[in-house]
Amino acid sequence: MNDISWQDIRKVILDFLQKRLANNSNYKTETSKLEKAKELGDQVAVNEVQQKLDELAKRFEFETWMEDAATRRIFWISLCHFTSKEVHSSSSGDNINYSTQTKPINKHYVSSATPLTLSLNCSGNAAALDVFSLLNQSIKDDITFLQLIIDGHPGVLPALSDDQQKASLYLANFKKAIFNDFDKPKASELNKQLYWPNDEEPYLSKQDNNYRLLIPLHPSSLCNYLYEKVQTRFSEENKYARELRKKKDVEHQPYFSFHDLAVVKLGGSNPQGVSQLTSNQGGRYFLLPSIPPKFKNSPFPMVGKQQETIFNHSLQGFCRFGFKLLFDMVESPKNIVEERDDRKDALAVILSLLLKFARYIQTTQPAGWSRDYSLNFNEKLWLDPQRAQLENEEEFKKLYEQGDWQQSLEKRFATWIQNALKEKFKNFKQQFADPEFSEWRREFNAAVKASQRKREGIF
């Protein structure tokens, strides 16, 4: 920005005025008449048309145009990020320019402070929109004239006029419009108004008028930012990526889409009467869905941070079908062959659900999640295997690779099964002793080996 001179700024202004003159509809019409008059050799008509062209050109001379723009028409428009007319198109309340204010440090919510840059909006008389266009002209490297004024660039003042006194007046007027220097800030009866308490218990306070009056304005620049983001779904890159998804044997690219959008239209048939950005959008504003989220309960039990083991009543409830088979087997009349088969079926169901739960935890939780949990360390080694790949986890990796934790899991599984049986059948819990405990361990060990052979990645 330091390499921008006042001559650079002046040149951009002059080029802007030349383009405005060339694109002026009256100038185009008179130029066309001039060409025809010259073709016909009608010198009287040539002189008349040329006089009109000269008069039009004078309106776009630098000093003439700048004086009119900076002393009169600049006050016909309001430069802003928050507009009053988008709350109600007939509102005559003041608008606010947010970029000139200090942005809050707290970023826990989305607001107009979230984007790094926001397009400036303009509301007011359409006859002064060319002044707004000038302020948005890029001087160098996407640095606009407006930004130079906001930043107090030293080249702005001499670029505005060769007369220093006029230049100072022009700059003061531009700043007044940009920085919302309201002599008498005003709202409109068509604006919404909220009385916000100054403390938690204003009704108990003995102070009078212990409220702050808030007048919410429409965040037009933030809404335009969203609008532009949504519109990029129609970009060539996004359309190309979408088409690739339909083809086989090609490298697919990510693309994005927006679902459940609503559209509100402001300004009716004349959106420019509301603001410039509203006009650019054809009066359309997108509304993102703001409905309560639909939570889906996971079929798997949760693991709490204070939980010391996964082998608890929650996991038993998850494996309830297997436990029902096991309990039915214990209650049924004794038959050695059938009893053995029923027991194996019950344990197979329990172990199948247990391994599904373990795989769910291993694949859905981030590496290292177990650091902040109170689980038994051997269970952490089982359920958080990716933690071994993290920095400063050499000891965890060493213990994981040794594999001794699998034997500990056998014992914990067998204890879990045994305790469930003793709690269910308190009258003959002495029957669930060491032989049964060893059987539960063997079943778990067999499931581990079967999973390893299948390379399921659970162990």
Tab-separated table of C-alpha atoms in Angstrom:
chain	number	residue	atom	x	y	z
A	1	MET	CA	0.000	0.000	0.000
A	2	ASN	CA	2.955	2.327	0.612
A	3	ASP	CA	3.894	2.199	-3.079
A	4	ILE	CA	0.608	3.816	-4.123
A	5	SER	CA	1.049	7.468	-5.058
A	6	TRP	CA	-1.509	10.229	-5.384
A	7	GLN	CA	-0.916	10.104	-9.152
A	8	ASP	CA	-2.031	6.435	-9.152
A	9	ILE	CA	-5.248	7.385	-7.386
A	10	ARG	CA	-5.862	10.386	-9.684
A	11	LYS	CA	-5.366	8.215	-12.775
A	12	VAL	CA	-7.952	5.684	-11.563
A	13	ILE	CA	-10.438	8.529	-10.980
A	14	LEU	CA	-9.830	9.989	-14.449
A	15	ASP	CA	-10.173	6.566	-16.115
A	16	PHE	CA	-13.372	5.998	-14.175
A	17	LEU	CA	-14.841	9.291	-15.405
A	18	GLN	CA	-13.867	8.536	-19.001
A	19	LYS	CA	-15.681	5.196	-18.799
A	20	ARG	CA	-18.717	6.832	-17.196
A	21	LEU	CA	-18.839	9.361	-20.022
A	22	ALA	CA	-18.415	6.710	-22.717
A	23	ASN	CA	-21.199	4.576	-21.191
A	24	ASN	CA	-23.598	7.489	-20.670
A	25	SER	CA	-26.738	6.762	-22.675
A	26	ASN	CA	-27.183	10.394	-23.774
A	27	TYR	CA	-23.534	10.568	-24.838
A	28	LYS	CA	-23.930	7.380	-26.883
A	29	THR	CA	-27.074	8.741	-28.553
A	30	GLU	CA	-25.469	12.074	-29.427
A	31	THR	CA	-22.321	10.363	-30.687
A	32	SER	CA	-24.443	8.251	-33.008
A	33	LYS	CA	-26.216	11.399	-34.245
A	34	LEU	CA	-22.849	13.059	-34.814
A	35	GLU	CA	-21.660	10.214	-37.044
A	36	LYS	CA	-24.839	10.366	-39.111
A	37	ALA	CA	-24.615	14.158	-39.429
A	38	LYS	CA	-21.028	13.867	-40.670
A	39	GLU	CA	-22.043	11.217	-43.201
A	40	LEU	CA	-24.794	13.511	-44.515
A	41	GLY	CA	-22.475	16.538	-44.558
A	42	ASP	CA	-24.941	18.506	-42.420
A	43	GLN	CA	-22.571	20.952	-40.717
A	44	VAL	CA	-25.355	22.688	-38.771
A	45	ALA	CA	-26.430	19.404	-37.236
A	46	VAL	CA	-22.774	18.535	-36.573
A	47	ASN	CA	-22.257	21.778	-34.662
A	48	GLU	CA	-25.459	21.319	-32.625
A	49	VAL	CA	-24.638	17.738	-31.674
A	50	GLN	CA	-21.023	18.600	-30.917
A	51	GLN	CA	-22.184	21.348	-28.569
A	52	LYS	CA	-24.342	18.861	-26.689
A	53	LEU	CA	-21.446	16.417	-26.485
A	54	ASP	CA	-19.172	19.130	-25.114
A	55	GLU	CA	-21.746	20.012	-22.471
A	56	LEU	CA	-22.020	16.352	-21.453
A	57	ALA	CA	-18.236	16.021	-21.375
A	58	LYS	CA	-17.983	19.035	-19.034
A	59	ARG	CA	-20.158	17.216	-16.511
A	60	PHE	CA	-17.524	14.473	-16.408
A	61	GLU	CA	-14.494	16.739	-16.184
A	62	PHE	CA	-12.466	15.910	-13.099
A	63	GLU	CA	-12.937	19.091	-11.036
A	64	THR	CA	-16.610	19.512	-12.019
A	65	TRP	CA	-17.636	15.941	-11.323
A	66	MET	CA	-15.616	15.683	-8.106
A	67	GLU	CA	-17.089	18.853	-6.620
A	68	ASP	CA	-20.640	17.696	-7.354
A	69	ALA	CA	-19.965	14.178	-6.077
A	70	ALA	CA	-18.133	15.128	-2.885
A	71	THR	CA	-20.185	18.111	-1.772
A	72	ARG	CA	-23.706	17.184	-2.830
A	73	ARG	CA	-24.399	13.671	-4.047
A	74	ILE	CA	-22.286	11.876	-1.430
A	75	PHE	CA	-25.014	12.807	1.064
A	76	TRP	CA	-27.666	11.144	-1.062
A	77	ILE	CA	-26.332	7.690	-0.253
A	78	SER	CA	-25.382	5.721	2.824
A	79	LEU	CA	-22.407	3.346	2.799
A	80	CYS	CA	-23.111	0.446	5.090
A	81	HIS	CA	-23.004	-3.216	6.025
A	82	PHE	CA	-26.279	-3.084	7.969
A	83	THR	CA	-29.282	-1.532	6.297
A	84	SER	CA	-32.580	-0.203	7.518
A	85	LYS	CA	-34.538	-0.482	4.264
A	86	GLU	CA	-34.203	-4.253	4.156
A	87	VAL	CA	-36.142	-4.386	7.418
A	88	HIS	CA	-38.810	-2.308	5.668
A	89	SER	CA	-38.389	-0.759	2.213
A	90	SER	CA	-39.998	2.500	3.358
A	91	SER	CA	-37.782	2.897	6.405
A	92	SER	CA	-35.787	6.111	6.579
A	93	GLY	CA	-33.553	5.066	9.481
A	94	ASP	CA	-29.763	5.313	9.475
A	95	ASN	CA	-27.569	2.486	8.199
A	96	ILE	CA	-24.336	1.282	9.812
A	97	ASN	CA	-20.906	0.538	8.360
A	98	TYR	CA	-19.348	-2.222	10.460
A	99	SER	CA	-15.844	-2.404	8.915
A	100	THR	CA	-14.758	0.821	10.582
A	101	GLN	CA	-15.422	-0.637	14.044
A	102	THR	CA	-13.259	-2.875	16.201
A	103	LYS	CA	-14.001	-6.553	15.692
A	104	PRO	CA	-14.696	-8.618	18.827
A	105	ILE	CA	-12.150	-11.189	20.005
A	106	ASN	CA	-14.809	-13.751	20.935
A	107	LYS	CA	-15.526	-15.868	17.848
A	108	HIS	CA	-17.824	-18.485	19.346
A	109	TYR	CA	-20.658	-17.409	17.089
A	110	VAL	CA	-21.125	-16.460	13.452
A	111	SER	CA	-21.613	-12.770	12.810
A	112	SER	CA	-20.533	-10.053	10.402
A	113	ALA	CA	-17.159	-10.201	12.164
A	114	THR	CA	-16.571	-13.785	11.012
A	115	PRO	CA	-15.520	-13.176	7.346
A	116	LEU	CA	-12.188	-11.429	6.866
A	117	THR	CA	-13.728	-9.071	4.319
A	118	LEU	CA	-17.297	-8.033	3.546
A	119	SER	CA	-18.636	-6.241	0.494
A	120	LEU	CA	-19.787	-2.755	1.319
A	121	ASN	CA	-23.397	-1.974	0.538
A	122	CYS	CA	-24.960	1.277	-0.550
A	123	SER	CA	-28.476	2.514	0.063
A	124	GLY	CA	-30.058	5.745	-1.094
A	125	ASN	CA	-30.664	7.774	-4.249
A	126	ALA	CA	-29.795	5.834	-7.421
A	127	ALA	CA	-28.553	9.097	-8.982
A	128	ALA	CA	-25.532	8.969	-6.646
A	129	LEU	CA	-24.556	5.316	-7.084
A	130	ASP	CA	-21.683	6.327	-9.350
A	131	VAL	CA	-20.019	7.861	-6.273
A	132	PHE	CA	-20.243	4.464	-4.614
A	133	SER	CA	-18.779	2.879	-7.750
A	134	LEU	CA	-15.807	5.264	-7.587
A	135	LEU	CA	-15.068	4.321	-3.976
A	136	ASN	CA	-15.031	0.656	-4.994
A	137	GLN	CA	-12.507	1.178	-7.776
A	138	SER	CA	-9.336	-0.865	-7.345
A	139	ILE	CA	-6.222	1.306	-7.204
A	140	LYS	CA	-3.610	-1.451	-7.097
A	141	ASP	CA	-3.570	-5.148	-6.088
A	142	ASP	CA	-7.294	-5.168	-5.206
A	143	ILE	CA	-6.825	-2.251	-2.787
A	144	THR	CA	-9.824	-0.007	-3.285
A	145	PHE	CA	-10.131	3.748	-3.084
A	146	LEU	CA	-12.479	3.230	-0.147
A	147	GLN	CA	-9.865	1.218	1.751
A	148	LEU	CA	-7.272	3.921	1.215
A	149	ILE	CA	-9.640	6.497	2.731
A	150	ILE	CA	-10.372	4.237	5.709
A	151	ASP	CA	-6.655	3.606	6.279
A	152	GLY	CA	-5.814	7.323	5.996
A	153	HIS	CA	-3.479	6.916	3.047
A	154	PRO	CA	-1.530	10.185	2.456
A	155	GLY	CA	-2.057	10.001	-1.302
A	156	VAL	CA	-5.827	10.395	-1.078
A	157	LEU	CA	-5.927	14.107	-0.211
A	158	PRO	CA	-3.856	15.464	-3.152
A	159	ALA	CA	-5.613	13.058	-5.523
A	160	LEU	CA	-9.031	14.607	-4.843
A	161	SER	CA	-8.262	18.104	-6.132
A	162	ASP	CA	-5.412	20.396	-7.078
A	163	ASP	CA	-6.938	22.899	-4.657
A	164	GLN	CA	-5.894	21.775	-1.179
A	165	GLN	CA	-8.827	23.495	0.525
A	166	LYS	CA	-11.326	21.746	-1.759
A	167	ALA	CA	-9.516	18.425	-1.355
A	168	SER	CA	-9.777	18.700	2.442
A	169	LEU	CA	-13.512	19.382	2.200
A	170	TYR	CA	-14.049	16.470	-0.192
A	171	LEU	CA	-12.126	14.072	2.044
A	172	ALA	CA	-13.994	15.241	5.145
A	173	ASN	CA	-17.325	14.614	3.413
A	174	PHE	CA	-16.239	11.165	2.218
A	175	LYS	CA	-15.140	10.227	5.723
A	176	LYS	CA	-18.374	11.497	7.185
A	177	ALA	CA	-20.326	9.162	4.911
A	178	ILE	CA	-17.984	6.227	5.428
A	179	PHE	CA	-17.516	6.435	9.185
A	180	ASN	CA	-21.179	7.001	10.014
A	181	ASP	CA	-20.516	10.396	11.505
A	182	PHE	CA	-24.135	11.031	12.392
A	183	ASP	CA	-24.984	14.468	13.737
A	184	LYS	CA	-28.389	13.189	14.772
A	185	PRO	CA	-28.666	9.389	14.463
A	186	LYS	CA	-32.201	8.364	13.642
A	187	ALA	CA	-34.355	5.278	13.494
A	188	SER	CA	-37.711	4.831	11.839
A	189	GLU	CA	-41.051	3.834	13.242
A	190	LEU	CA	-40.893	1.004	10.684
A	191	ASN	CA	-37.785	-0.467	12.322
A	192	LYS	CA	-38.057	-3.087	15.026
A	193	GLN	CA	-37.069	-1.916	18.500
A	194	LEU	CA	-36.004	-3.956	21.531
A	195	TYR	CA	-35.610	-2.719	25.085
A	196	TRP	CA	-32.703	-4.686	26.546
A	197	PRO	CA	-32.040	-4.650	30.316
A	198	ASN	CA	-28.721	-3.247	31.494
A	199	ASP	CA	-28.427	-5.803	34.300
A	200	GLU	CA	-29.851	-9.183	35.238
A	201	GLU	CA	-32.613	-7.855	37.458
A	202	PRO	CA	-33.732	-4.486	36.086
A	203	TYR	CA	-37.173	-4.899	37.579
A	204	LEU	CA	-35.610	-4.955	41.048
A	205	SER	CA	-33.357	-1.998	40.342
A	206	LYS	CA	-34.341	1.385	41.698
A	207	GLN	CA	-32.844	3.100	38.631
A	208	ASP	CA	-35.158	4.632	36.091
A	209	ASN	CA	-34.749	3.827	32.402
A	210	ASN	CA	-32.421	0.928	33.211
A	211	TYR	CA	-32.698	-0.378	29.661
A	212	ARG	CA	-30.832	-0.010	26.416
A	213	LEU	CA	-32.797	0.508	23.206
A	214	LEU	CA	-31.628	-1.834	20.449
A	215	ILE	CA	-32.626	-1.385	16.825
A	216	PRO	CA	-31.688	-4.492	14.817
A	217	LEU	CA	-30.681	-3.769	11.229
A	218	HIS	CA	-30.449	-6.163	8.297
A	219	PRO	CA	-26.912	-7.645	7.902
A	220	SER	CA	-26.983	-7.131	4.141
A	221	SER	CA	-23.232	-7.575	3.606
A	222	LEU	CA	-23.136	-10.840	5.553
A	223	CYS	CA	-26.203	-12.034	3.660
A	224	ASN	CA	-24.489	-11.106	0.402
A	225	TYR	CA	-21.447	-13.113	1.517
A	226	LEU	CA	-23.717	-16.127	2.004
A	227	TYR	CA	-25.442	-15.448	-1.303
A	228	GLU	CA	-22.132	-15.458	-3.183
A	229	LYS	CA	-21.082	-18.679	-1.451
A	230	VAL	CA	-24.314	-20.401	-2.407
A	231	GLN	CA	-24.100	-19.139	-5.983
A	232	THR	CA	-20.713	-20.813	-6.477
A	233	ARG	CA	-22.621	-24.097	-6.707
A	234	PHE	CA	-23.229	-23.006	-10.300
A	235	SER	CA	-19.540	-22.397	-11.005
A	236	GLU	CA	-17.918	-24.318	-13.843
A	237	GLU	CA	-15.563	-26.060	-11.416
A	238	ASN	CA	-18.402	-27.280	-9.229
A	239	LYS	CA	-20.516	-28.408	-12.200
A	240	TYR	CA	-17.517	-30.258	-13.640
A	241	ALA	CA	-16.902	-32.041	-10.318
A	242	ARG	CA	-20.558	-33.059	-10.130
A	243	GLU	CA	-20.425	-34.508	-13.646
A	244	LEU	CA	-17.323	-36.521	-12.781
A	245	ARG	CA	-19.255	-38.310	-10.046
A	246	LYS	CA	-21.353	-39.969	-12.746
A	247	LYS	CA	-18.339	-41.400	-14.563
A	248	LYS	CA	-16.384	-44.520	-13.782
A	249	ASP	CA	-12.630	-45.042	-13.903
A	250	VAL	CA	-11.874	-41.338	-13.361
A	251	GLU	CA	-10.561	-39.486	-10.346
A	252	HIS	CA	-13.508	-37.895	-8.592
A	253	GLN	CA	-13.286	-34.394	-7.162
A	254	PRO	CA	-15.175	-32.963	-4.211
A	255	TYR	CA	-18.120	-30.686	-4.901
A	256	PHE	CA	-20.662	-28.989	-2.689
A	257	SER	CA	-24.376	-28.348	-2.684
A	258	PHE	CA	-26.847	-26.630	-0.392
A	259	HIS	CA	-30.042	-28.341	0.688
A	260	ASP	CA	-33.294	-27.021	2.140
A	261	LEU	CA	-32.689	-23.408	1.132
A	262	ALA	CA	-35.460	-20.862	1.304
A	263	VAL	CA	-35.554	-17.575	-0.614
A	264	VAL	CA	-36.979	-14.270	0.502
A	265	LYS	CA	-37.286	-11.452	-2.024
A	266	LEU	CA	-36.938	-7.822	-1.009
A	267	GLY	CA	-37.695	-4.652	-2.911
A	268	GLY	CA	-40.410	-6.021	-5.175
A	269	SER	CA	-39.900	-4.933	-8.788
A	270	ASN	CA	-37.305	-2.317	-7.792
A	271	PRO	CA	-34.685	-3.965	-5.520
A	272	GLN	CA	-32.268	-1.108	-6.232
A	273	GLY	CA	-34.568	1.098	-4.181
A	274	VAL	CA	-33.544	-0.981	-1.171
A	275	SER	CA	-29.780	-1.194	-1.667
A	276	GLN	CA	-27.093	-1.870	-4.263
A	277	LEU	CA	-26.299	-5.408	-3.062
A	278	THR	CA	-30.001	-6.224	-3.032
A	279	SER	CA	-30.161	-5.054	-6.636
A	280	ASN	CA	-27.122	-7.174	-7.540
A	281	GLN	CA	-28.912	-10.202	-6.109
A	282	GLY	CA	-32.155	-9.476	-7.921
A	283	GLY	CA	-33.737	-8.869	-4.531
A	284	ARG	CA	-33.158	-12.502	-3.501
A	285	TYR	CA	-31.749	-13.500	-0.119
A	286	PHE	CA	-31.077	-17.097	0.844
A	287	LEU	CA	-32.211	-18.457	4.178
A	288	LEU	CA	-30.406	-21.458	5.633
A	289	PRO	CA	-32.532	-24.028	7.468
A	290	SER	CA	-32.871	-23.115	11.144
A	291	ILE	CA	-34.804	-26.122	12.392
A	292	PRO	CA	-33.840	-28.154	15.451
A	293	PRO	CA	-31.332	-30.913	14.670
A	294	LYS	CA	-32.536	-34.495	14.541
A	295	PHE	CA	-30.482	-36.534	16.967
A	296	LYS	CA	-30.106	-40.225	16.335
A	297	ASN	CA	-29.362	-42.340	19.363
A	298	SER	CA	-26.390	-44.605	18.796
A	299	PRO	CA	-27.187	-48.291	19.324
A	300	PHE	CA	-23.867	-48.599	21.126
A	301	PRO	CA	-23.417	-47.683	24.796
A	302	MET	CA	-21.582	-44.478	25.669
A	303	VAL	CA	-18.174	-44.413	27.337
A	304	GLY	CA	-18.058	-41.754	30.054
A	305	LYS	CA	-14.861	-39.977	31.063
A	306	GLN	CA	-15.163	-41.171	34.676
A	307	GLN	CA	-15.994	-44.729	33.635
A	308	GLU	CA	-13.377	-47.273	34.781
A	309	THR	CA	-14.426	-50.195	32.580
A	310	ILE	CA	-16.623	-50.939	29.602
A	311	PHE	CA	-17.684	-54.263	31.173
A	312	ASN	CA	-20.695	-52.887	33.008
A	313	HIS	CA	-24.517	-52.991	33.000
A	314	SER	CA	-24.703	-50.722	29.925
A	315	LEU	CA	-22.704	-53.170	27.871
A	316	GLN	CA	-24.762	-56.031	29.302
A	317	GLY	CA	-27.886	-54.237	28.099
A	318	PHE	CA	-26.339	-53.886	24.640
A	319	CYS	CA	-25.618	-57.646	24.626
A	320	ARG	CA	-28.960	-58.480	26.230
A	321	PHE	CA	-30.014	-61.026	23.601
A	322	GLY	CA	-26.883	-63.105	24.255
A	323	PHE	CA	-27.355	-62.853	27.992
A	324	LYS	CA	-30.985	-63.939	27.644
A	325	LEU	CA	-29.809	-67.077	25.861
A	326	LEU	CA	-27.252	-67.633	28.596
A	327	PHE	CA	-29.784	-67.148	31.384
A	328	ASP	CA	-32.287	-69.453	29.637
A	329	MET	CA	-29.578	-72.096	29.369
A	330	VAL	CA	-28.921	-71.929	33.116
A	331	GLU	CA	-32.649	-72.186	33.940
A	332	SER	CA	-33.405	-75.057	31.552
A	333	PRO	CA	-33.390	-78.767	32.631
A	334	LYS	CA	-29.932	-80.244	32.529
A	335	ASN	CA	-28.852	-81.903	29.303
A	336	ILE	CA	-25.090	-82.071	28.884
A	337	VAL	CA	-24.900	-81.956	25.070
A	338	GLU	CA	-27.610	-79.355	24.581
A	339	GLU	CA	-26.338	-77.317	27.503
A	340	ARG	CA	-22.896	-77.128	25.970
A	341	ASP	CA	-24.294	-76.036	22.582
A	342	ASP	CA	-26.601	-73.426	24.146
A	343	ARG	CA	-23.754	-72.004	26.161
A	344	LYS	CA	-21.568	-71.671	23.076
A	345	ASP	CA	-24.406	-70.008	21.136
A	346	ALA	CA	-24.994	-67.533	23.958
A	347	LEU	CA	-21.299	-66.684	24.275
A	348	ALA	CA	-21.007	-66.354	20.487
A	349	VAL	CA	-23.784	-63.730	20.451
A	350	ILE	CA	-22.284	-61.825	23.393
A	351	LEU	CA	-18.787	-61.841	21.899
A	352	SER	CA	-20.061	-60.817	18.475
A	353	LEU	CA	-21.804	-57.756	19.916
A	354	LEU	CA	-18.848	-56.967	22.161
A	355	LEU	CA	-16.429	-56.943	19.208
A	356	LYS	CA	-18.816	-54.770	17.180
A	357	PHE	CA	-18.859	-52.283	20.045
A	358	ALA	CA	-15.044	-52.338	20.281
A	359	ARG	CA	-14.709	-51.764	16.533
A	360	TYR	CA	-17.170	-48.879	16.720
A	361	ILE	CA	-15.106	-47.163	19.418
A	362	GLN	CA	-11.837	-47.792	17.561
A	363	THR	CA	-13.093	-46.308	14.298
A	364	THR	CA	-15.212	-43.383	15.473
A	365	GLN	CA	-13.034	-41.868	18.190
A	366	PRO	CA	-9.941	-39.790	17.337
A	367	ALA	CA	-6.484	-41.143	18.094
A	368	GLY	CA	-5.546	-40.424	21.707
A	369	TRP	CA	-9.105	-39.980	22.955
A	370	SER	CA	-8.442	-42.292	25.932
A	371	ARG	CA	-5.923	-39.879	27.472
A	372	ASP	CA	-8.683	-37.973	29.230
A	373	TYR	CA	-10.621	-41.075	30.323
A	374	SER	CA	-10.448	-43.144	33.504
A	375	LEU	CA	-10.749	-46.529	31.780
A	376	ASN	CA	-8.596	-49.442	32.847
A	377	PHE	CA	-5.286	-49.061	31.000
A	378	ASN	CA	-5.544	-52.448	29.285
A	379	GLU	CA	-8.936	-51.454	27.920
A	380	LYS	CA	-7.392	-48.216	26.654
A	381	LEU	CA	-4.747	-50.271	24.828
A	382	TRP	CA	-7.520	-52.248	23.157
A	383	LEU	CA	-9.968	-49.472	22.307
A	384	ASP	CA	-7.502	-46.689	21.360
A	385	PRO	CA	-4.869	-48.474	19.225
A	386	GLN	CA	-4.086	-45.392	17.087
A	387	ARG	CA	-2.789	-43.636	20.178
A	388	ALA	CA	0.386	-45.724	19.800
A	389	GLN	CA	1.205	-43.719	16.641
A	390	LEU	CA	1.117	-40.332	18.355
A	391	GLU	CA	4.105	-38.368	19.628
A	392	ASN	CA	5.214	-38.915	23.230
A	393	GLU	CA	3.346	-42.230	23.391
A	394	GLU	CA	6.361	-44.540	23.233
A	395	GLU	CA	5.414	-46.343	26.456
A	396	PHE	CA	1.846	-46.857	25.224
A	397	LYS	CA	3.173	-48.247	21.944
A	398	LYS	CA	5.572	-50.592	23.741
A	399	LEU	CA	2.843	-52.047	25.957
A	400	TYR	CA	0.449	-52.343	23.028
A	401	GLU	CA	2.953	-54.281	20.943
A	402	GLN	CA	3.771	-56.631	23.823
A	403	GLY	CA	0.158	-57.822	23.742
A	404	ASP	CA	-0.099	-58.777	27.425
A	405	TRP	CA	-3.232	-56.645	27.668
A	406	GLN	CA	-5.203	-59.295	25.762
A	407	GLN	CA	-4.829	-61.735	28.670
A	408	SER	CA	-6.079	-59.047	31.038
A	409	LEU	CA	-9.129	-58.582	28.784
A	410	GLU	CA	-9.836	-62.318	28.998
A	411	LYS	CA	-10.013	-62.066	32.774
A	412	ARG	CA	-12.116	-58.918	32.726
A	413	PHE	CA	-14.547	-60.485	30.245
A	414	ALA	CA	-14.829	-63.692	32.312
A	415	THR	CA	-15.379	-61.664	35.494
A	416	TRP	CA	-18.101	-59.672	33.761
A	417	ILE	CA	-19.950	-62.825	32.647
A	418	GLN	CA	-19.527	-64.457	36.042
A	419	ASN	CA	-20.801	-61.414	37.958
A	420	ALA	CA	-23.844	-61.168	35.676
A	421	LEU	CA	-24.715	-64.799	36.379
A	422	LYS	CA	-24.184	-64.452	40.130
A	423	GLU	CA	-26.415	-61.380	40.213
A	424	LYS	CA	-29.138	-63.110	38.198
A	425	PHE	CA	-29.009	-66.417	40.082
A	426	LYS	CA	-28.205	-65.454	43.666
A	427	ASN	CA	-29.559	-68.721	45.118
A	428	PHE	CA	-26.963	-70.906	43.441
A	429	LYS	CA	-24.209	-68.479	42.526
A	430	GLN	CA	-21.665	-70.923	44.022
A	431	GLN	CA	-22.086	-72.966	40.844
A	432	PHE	CA	-20.269	-70.263	38.851
A	433	ALA	CA	-16.747	-71.004	40.034
A	434	ASP	CA	-13.281	-71.503	38.556
A	435	PRO	CA	-14.193	-74.046	35.834
A	436	GLU	CA	-16.839	-71.742	34.406
A	437	PHE	CA	-14.487	-68.752	34.762
A	438	SER	CA	-11.827	-70.602	32.725
A	439	GLU	CA	-14.453	-71.480	30.125
A	440	TRP	CA	-15.432	-67.822	29.660
A	441	ARG	CA	-11.713	-66.965	29.211
A	442	ARG	CA	-11.265	-69.655	26.570
A	443	GLU	CA	-14.281	-68.447	24.664
A	444	PHE	CA	-12.904	-64.891	24.629
A	445	ASN	CA	-9.463	-66.120	23.547
A	446	ALA	CA	-11.030	-68.124	20.722
A	447	ALA	CA	-12.933	-65.045	19.550
A	448	VAL	CA	-9.694	-63.024	19.559
A	449	LYS	CA	-7.895	-65.586	17.410
A	450	ALA	CA	-10.844	-65.877	15.020
A	451	SER	CA	-10.920	-62.084	14.603
A	452	GLN	CA	-7.171	-62.007	13.973
A	453	ARG	CA	-7.450	-64.705	11.324
A	454	LYS	CA	-10.122	-62.681	9.559
A	455	ARG	CA	-7.923	-59.572	9.909
A	456	GLU	CA	-10.807	-57.515	11.212
A	457	GLY	CA	-8.392	-55.103	12.927
A	458	ILE	CA	-10.079	-55.369	16.315
A	459	PHE	CA	-7.017	-56.919	17.970
